[in-house]
CSV table of C-alpha atoms in Angstrom, one decimal:
chain,number,residue,atom,x,y,z
A,27,MET,CA,-4.0,-85.8,-153.6
A,28,SER,CA,-7.7,-85.0,-154.3
A,29,ASP,CA,-9.9,-83.2,-151.9
A,30,THR,CA,-12.6,-85.7,-151.9
A,31,PRO,CA,-14.3,-86.5,-148.6
A,32,ASN,CA,-12.6,-89.9,-148.4
A,33,SER,CA,-9.2,-88.3,-149.0
A,34,ARG,CA,-9.7,-85.8,-146.2
A,35,ARG,CA,-10.9,-88.3,-143.7
A,36,GLU,CA,-8.5,-88.5,-140.7
A,37,MET,CA,-8.1,-90.2,-137.4
A,38,PRO,CA,-10.5,-88.9,-134.8
A,39,ARG,CA,-8.8,-86.5,-132.4
A,40,TRP,CA,-9.3,-88.8,-129.4
A,41,GLY,CA,-7.7,-91.6,-131.4
A,42,TRP,CA,-4.6,-89.5,-132.1
A,43,TYR,CA,-4.3,-88.4,-128.5
A,44,ALA,CA,-4.5,-92.0,-127.4
A,45,PHE,CA,-1.9,-93.0,-130.1
A,46,LEU,CA,0.4,-90.1,-128.8
A,47,PHE,CA,-0.1,-91.0,-125.1
A,48,PHE,CA,0.7,-94.7,-125.4
A,49,SER,CA,3.6,-93.9,-127.8
A,50,ALA,CA,5.0,-91.5,-125.2
A,51,LEU,CA,4.8,-94.2,-122.5
A,52,SER,CA,6.5,-96.6,-124.7
A,53,ALA,CA,9.3,-94.1,-125.6
A,54,ALA,CA,9.7,-93.4,-121.9
A,55,SER,CA,10.2,-97.1,-121.2
A,56,ALA,CA,12.8,-97.2,-124.0
A,57,PHE,CA,14.7,-94.1,-122.6
A,58,LYS,CA,14.6,-95.0,-118.9
A,59,PHE,CA,18.2,-96.3,-119.2
A,60,VAL,CA,19.5,-92.9,-120.4
A,61,PRO,CA,19.5,-90.9,-117.1
A,62,PRO,CA,21.4,-93.6,-115.1
A,63,GLY,CA,23.7,-94.1,-118.0
A,64,LEU,CA,24.5,-90.4,-118.1
A,65,ILE,CA,24.9,-90.0,-114.3
A,66,HIS,CA,26.8,-93.2,-113.6
A,67,GLY,CA,28.4,-93.8,-116.9
A,68,VAL,CA,29.2,-90.6,-118.9
A,69,PHE,CA,29.7,-88.1,-116.1
A,70,ALA,CA,31.5,-90.6,-113.9
A,71,HIS,CA,34.0,-91.6,-116.7
A,72,TRP,CA,34.2,-88.4,-118.6
A,73,GLY,CA,37.8,-87.9,-120.0
A,74,GLU,CA,38.7,-91.6,-120.1
A,75,GLY,CA,38.3,-92.0,-123.7
A,76,PHE,CA,35.2,-92.4,-126.0
A,77,HIS,CA,35.1,-96.3,-125.8
A,78,VAL,CA,35.3,-96.3,-122.0
A,79,THR,CA,32.7,-93.5,-121.6
A,80,TRP,CA,30.3,-95.1,-124.1
A,81,MET,CA,30.5,-98.6,-122.7
A,82,SER,CA,30.1,-97.1,-119.2
A,83,PHE,CA,27.0,-95.4,-120.5
A,84,VAL,CA,25.6,-98.6,-121.9
A,85,VAL,CA,26.4,-100.9,-119.0
A,86,GLU,CA,25.6,-98.6,-116.2
A,87,GLY,CA,22.5,-97.3,-117.9
A,88,ILE,CA,21.1,-100.7,-118.8
A,89,GLU,CA,22.0,-102.4,-115.5
A,90,ARG,CA,20.5,-99.6,-113.4
A,91,GLY,CA,17.6,-98.5,-115.6
A,92,ALA,CA,16.7,-101.5,-117.7
A,93,ASP,CA,18.0,-104.6,-115.9
A,94,HIS,CA,15.4,-106.8,-117.5
A,95,VAL,CA,17.4,-106.7,-120.7
A,96,ALA,CA,20.9,-106.6,-119.1
A,97,HIS,CA,21.5,-110.1,-120.2
A,98,HIS,CA,22.0,-108.7,-123.8
A,99,ILE,CA,25.0,-106.6,-122.8
A,100,GLU,CA,27.6,-109.3,-123.2
A,101,ASN,CA,26.7,-110.0,-126.9
A,102,VAL,CA,24.9,-106.9,-128.2
A,103,GLY,CA,25.3,-104.3,-125.5
A,104,SER,CA,26.0,-101.3,-127.8
A,105,ILE,CA,23.5,-102.4,-130.4
A,106,LEU,CA,20.9,-102.7,-127.7
A,107,ALA,CA,21.5,-99.1,-126.5
A,108,VAL,CA,21.4,-97.7,-130.0
A,109,HIS,CA,18.2,-99.7,-130.7
A,110,MET,CA,16.5,-98.4,-127.6
A,111,ILE,CA,17.4,-94.7,-128.4
A,112,ALA,CA,16.4,-95.0,-132.0
A,113,GLY,CA,13.3,-97.0,-131.3
A,114,GLY,CA,12.1,-94.6,-128.6
A,115,LEU,CA,12.6,-91.6,-131.0
A,116,ALA,CA,10.7,-93.5,-133.8
A,117,VAL,CA,7.8,-94.3,-131.5
A,118,ILE,CA,7.3,-90.9,-130.2
A,119,LEU,CA,7.8,-89.1,-133.5
A,120,THR,CA,5.6,-91.3,-135.7
A,121,PRO,CA,2.3,-90.0,-134.2
A,122,LEU,CA,3.4,-86.4,-135.2
A,123,GLN,CA,4.3,-87.5,-138.7
A,124,VAL,CA,0.9,-89.0,-139.4
A,125,SER,CA,-1.1,-86.3,-137.7
A,126,ARG,CA,-2.9,-83.7,-139.9
A,127,MET,CA,-3.6,-81.7,-136.7
A,128,TRP,CA,0.1,-81.3,-135.9
A,129,ARG,CA,1.2,-80.2,-139.4
A,130,ARG,CA,-1.9,-78.2,-140.3
A,131,GLY,CA,-1.0,-75.1,-142.2
A,132,ASP,CA,2.6,-76.0,-142.7
A,133,ARG,CA,3.4,-78.9,-145.0
A,134,ARG,CA,7.1,-78.5,-144.4
A,135,LYS,CA,6.7,-80.0,-140.9
A,136,HIS,CA,5.7,-83.3,-142.6
A,137,VAL,CA,8.5,-83.2,-145.1
A,138,TYR,CA,11.2,-82.3,-142.7
A,139,LEU,CA,10.1,-84.7,-139.9
A,140,GLY,CA,9.6,-87.5,-142.6
A,141,TRP,CA,13.2,-87.2,-143.8
A,142,ALA,CA,14.4,-87.0,-140.2
A,143,LEU,CA,12.6,-90.2,-139.4
A,144,VAL,CA,14.2,-92.2,-142.2
A,145,PRO,CA,17.6,-92.8,-140.5
A,146,ILE,CA,15.9,-93.2,-137.1
A,147,VAL,CA,13.7,-96.0,-138.4
A,148,VAL,CA,16.4,-97.6,-140.4
A,149,ILE,CA,18.7,-97.8,-137.3
A,150,ALA,CA,15.8,-99.0,-135.1
A,151,SER,CA,14.7,-101.7,-137.5
A,152,LEU,CA,18.1,-103.0,-138.5
A,153,THR,CA,19.3,-103.2,-134.9
A,154,THR,CA,16.3,-105.5,-134.0
A,155,PRO,CA,17.4,-108.8,-135.5
A,156,PRO,CA,20.7,-109.2,-133.6
A,157,ILE,CA,18.8,-108.5,-130.3
A,158,SER,CA,15.9,-110.9,-131.3
A,159,PHE,CA,18.2,-113.8,-132.1
A,160,ASN,CA,20.1,-113.2,-128.8
A,161,MET,CA,17.0,-114.1,-126.7
A,162,SER,CA,16.6,-117.6,-125.0
A,163,TYR,CA,13.2,-118.3,-126.6
A,164,PRO,CA,12.3,-120.7,-129.4
A,165,LEU,CA,13.5,-119.7,-132.9
A,166,TRP,CA,10.0,-119.2,-134.1
A,167,SER,CA,9.5,-116.5,-131.5
A,168,GLU,CA,12.8,-114.8,-132.2
A,169,ALA,CA,12.0,-114.8,-135.9
A,170,GLY,CA,8.7,-113.1,-135.1
A,171,PHE,CA,10.4,-110.1,-133.6
A,172,ALA,CA,13.1,-110.1,-136.4
A,173,LEU,CA,10.5,-110.2,-139.2
A,174,GLY,CA,8.5,-107.5,-137.6
A,175,SER,CA,11.5,-105.2,-137.9
A,176,VAL,CA,12.0,-106.3,-141.5
A,177,ALA,CA,8.4,-105.4,-142.3
A,178,TRP,CA,8.9,-102.1,-140.6
A,179,PHE,CA,12.0,-101.3,-142.8
A,180,GLY,CA,10.2,-102.5,-145.8
A,181,ALA,CA,7.2,-100.2,-145.2
A,182,LEU,CA,9.6,-97.3,-144.9
A,183,VAL,CA,11.3,-98.3,-148.2
A,184,MET,CA,8.0,-98.5,-150.0
A,185,GLY,CA,6.9,-95.2,-148.7
A,186,ILE,CA,10.1,-93.5,-149.9
A,187,TRP,CA,9.8,-95.2,-153.3
A,188,HIS,CA,6.2,-93.9,-153.8
A,189,ILE,CA,6.9,-90.4,-152.7
A,190,ARG,CA,9.9,-90.2,-155.0
A,191,ARG,CA,7.4,-91.2,-157.8
A,192,LYS,CA,4.9,-88.7,-156.5
A,193,ASN,CA,2.3,-91.3,-155.9
A,194,TYR,CA,0.9,-89.7,-152.9
A,195,GLU,CA,-1.9,-92.0,-152.2
A,196,MET,CA,0.4,-95.1,-152.1
A,197,HIS,CA,2.9,-93.2,-150.0
A,198,LYS,CA,0.2,-92.4,-147.5
A,199,ARG,CA,-0.8,-96.0,-147.4
A,200,TRP,CA,2.7,-97.3,-146.7
A,201,MET,CA,3.4,-94.6,-144.2
A,202,VAL,CA,0.3,-95.7,-142.2
A,203,MET,CA,1.7,-99.2,-142.4
A,204,MET,CA,5.0,-98.0,-141.2
A,205,ALA,CA,3.2,-96.2,-138.3
A,206,ALA,CA,1.3,-99.4,-137.5
A,207,LEU,CA,4.5,-101.4,-137.4
A,208,SER,CA,6.1,-98.6,-135.1
A,209,PHE,CA,3.1,-99.1,-132.9
A,210,GLY,CA,4.2,-102.7,-132.5
A,211,ALA,CA,6.5,-101.5,-129.6
A,212,VAL,CA,3.4,-100.0,-127.9
A,213,SER,CA,1.3,-103.1,-128.6
A,214,PHE,CA,4.0,-105.2,-127.0
A,215,ARG,CA,4.0,-103.1,-123.8
A,216,LEU,CA,0.2,-103.1,-123.7
A,217,GLN,CA,-0.2,-106.8,-124.3
A,218,LEU,CA,2.5,-108.0,-121.8
A,219,PRO,CA,0.9,-106.9,-118.5
A,220,VAL,CA,-2.6,-108.0,-119.6
A,221,LEU,CA,-1.5,-111.5,-120.7
A,222,ARG,CA,0.6,-111.9,-117.5
A,223,LEU,CA,-2.5,-111.8,-115.5
A,224,PHE,CA,-3.4,-115.2,-116.9
A,225,TRP,CA,-0.1,-116.8,-117.9
A,226,ASP,CA,3.6,-116.8,-116.8
A,227,MET,CA,6.2,-114.7,-118.6
A,228,ASP,CA,7.8,-117.8,-120.2
A,229,VAL,CA,4.4,-118.7,-121.6
A,230,VAL,CA,3.4,-115.3,-122.9
A,231,PHE,CA,6.6,-113.8,-124.1
A,232,PRO,CA,7.3,-116.1,-127.1
A,233,TYR,CA,4.0,-115.2,-128.7
A,234,LEU,CA,4.5,-111.5,-128.4
A,235,GLY,CA,7.1,-111.7,-131.2
A,236,TRP,CA,4.1,-112.1,-133.6
A,237,THR,CA,1.1,-110.6,-131.7
A,238,CYS,CA,2.7,-107.3,-131.2
A,239,TRP,CA,2.8,-106.5,-134.9
A,240,VAL,CA,0.8,-108.9,-137.0
A,241,PRO,CA,-2.7,-107.7,-135.8
A,242,ASN,CA,-1.6,-104.1,-136.6
A,243,VAL,CA,-0.6,-105.1,-140.2
A,244,LEU,CA,-4.0,-106.9,-140.6
A,245,VAL,CA,-5.9,-103.8,-139.5
A,246,VAL,CA,-4.1,-101.6,-142.0
A,247,ALA,CA,-4.5,-104.2,-144.8
A,248,ILE,CA,-8.3,-104.2,-144.1
A,249,TRP,CA,-8.2,-100.3,-144.3
A,250,TRP,CA,-6.3,-100.6,-147.6
A,251,TRP,CA,-9.0,-103.0,-148.9
A,252,ARG,CA,-11.9,-100.8,-147.9
A,253,THR,CA,-10.4,-97.6,-149.2
A,254,ALA,CA,-9.5,-99.3,-152.5
A,255,LYS,CA,-13.2,-100.3,-152.9
A,256,ARG,CA,-14.4,-96.7,-152.4
A,257,ALA,CA,-12.2,-95.1,-155.0
A,258,PRO,CA,-10.0,-96.0,-157.9
A,259,MET,CA,-6.2,-95.8,-157.2
A,260,PRO,CA,-4.6,-92.6,-158.4
A,261,GLN,CA,-1.9,-92.9,-160.9
A,262,PRO,CA,1.7,-91.4,-160.2
A,263,ALA,CA,2.2,-87.9,-161.4
A,264,GLU,CA,4.2,-87.5,-164.6
């Protein structure tokens, strides 16, 4: 990547801190089922076999720490727990991965964390559709949540494709898109309480399947367009 002023432009420090702060809140919301799951599930049923211990962790954790999604347990209980853990890790680690402040002076941080994020994002994204289509909302709403996860997975695949071809500029663009889609979990949690000030949950929630991620994608698409106008696209290294 060249060292032109455009290529060295980065997110303002206050923006990155805000990104990290809200991502941490979102991750905490995803992980809140873990402590009761460990206390009332794992520790209480330790030695009764893996299946019993795991399901106790899932059921006790979700019913005590995240009862608003407890209705998923019957059909996708284990998938939900795995999704919440992987999704929480993806949301909190993504701000570090896209931050030059964090990796300054040591490129290995970016490389190692990037490859660590690959299985995390894959698991988080691929476990979303079963949960999405297990909701009691219109199909168009459930499809919104599912397609957001497909786009998330697709952005990751495109980022890997371009870094394998040593096309660093396109890799950067797709990783920013992946970060924006990861931020969909944060957008969801920011939009929900605000919109509920004006409308009931049953009115608001279906639209969040689209509004939590589509605006993020549009913002990145506009950024792509503006940066493409400022400089020609670099070619992949031979």
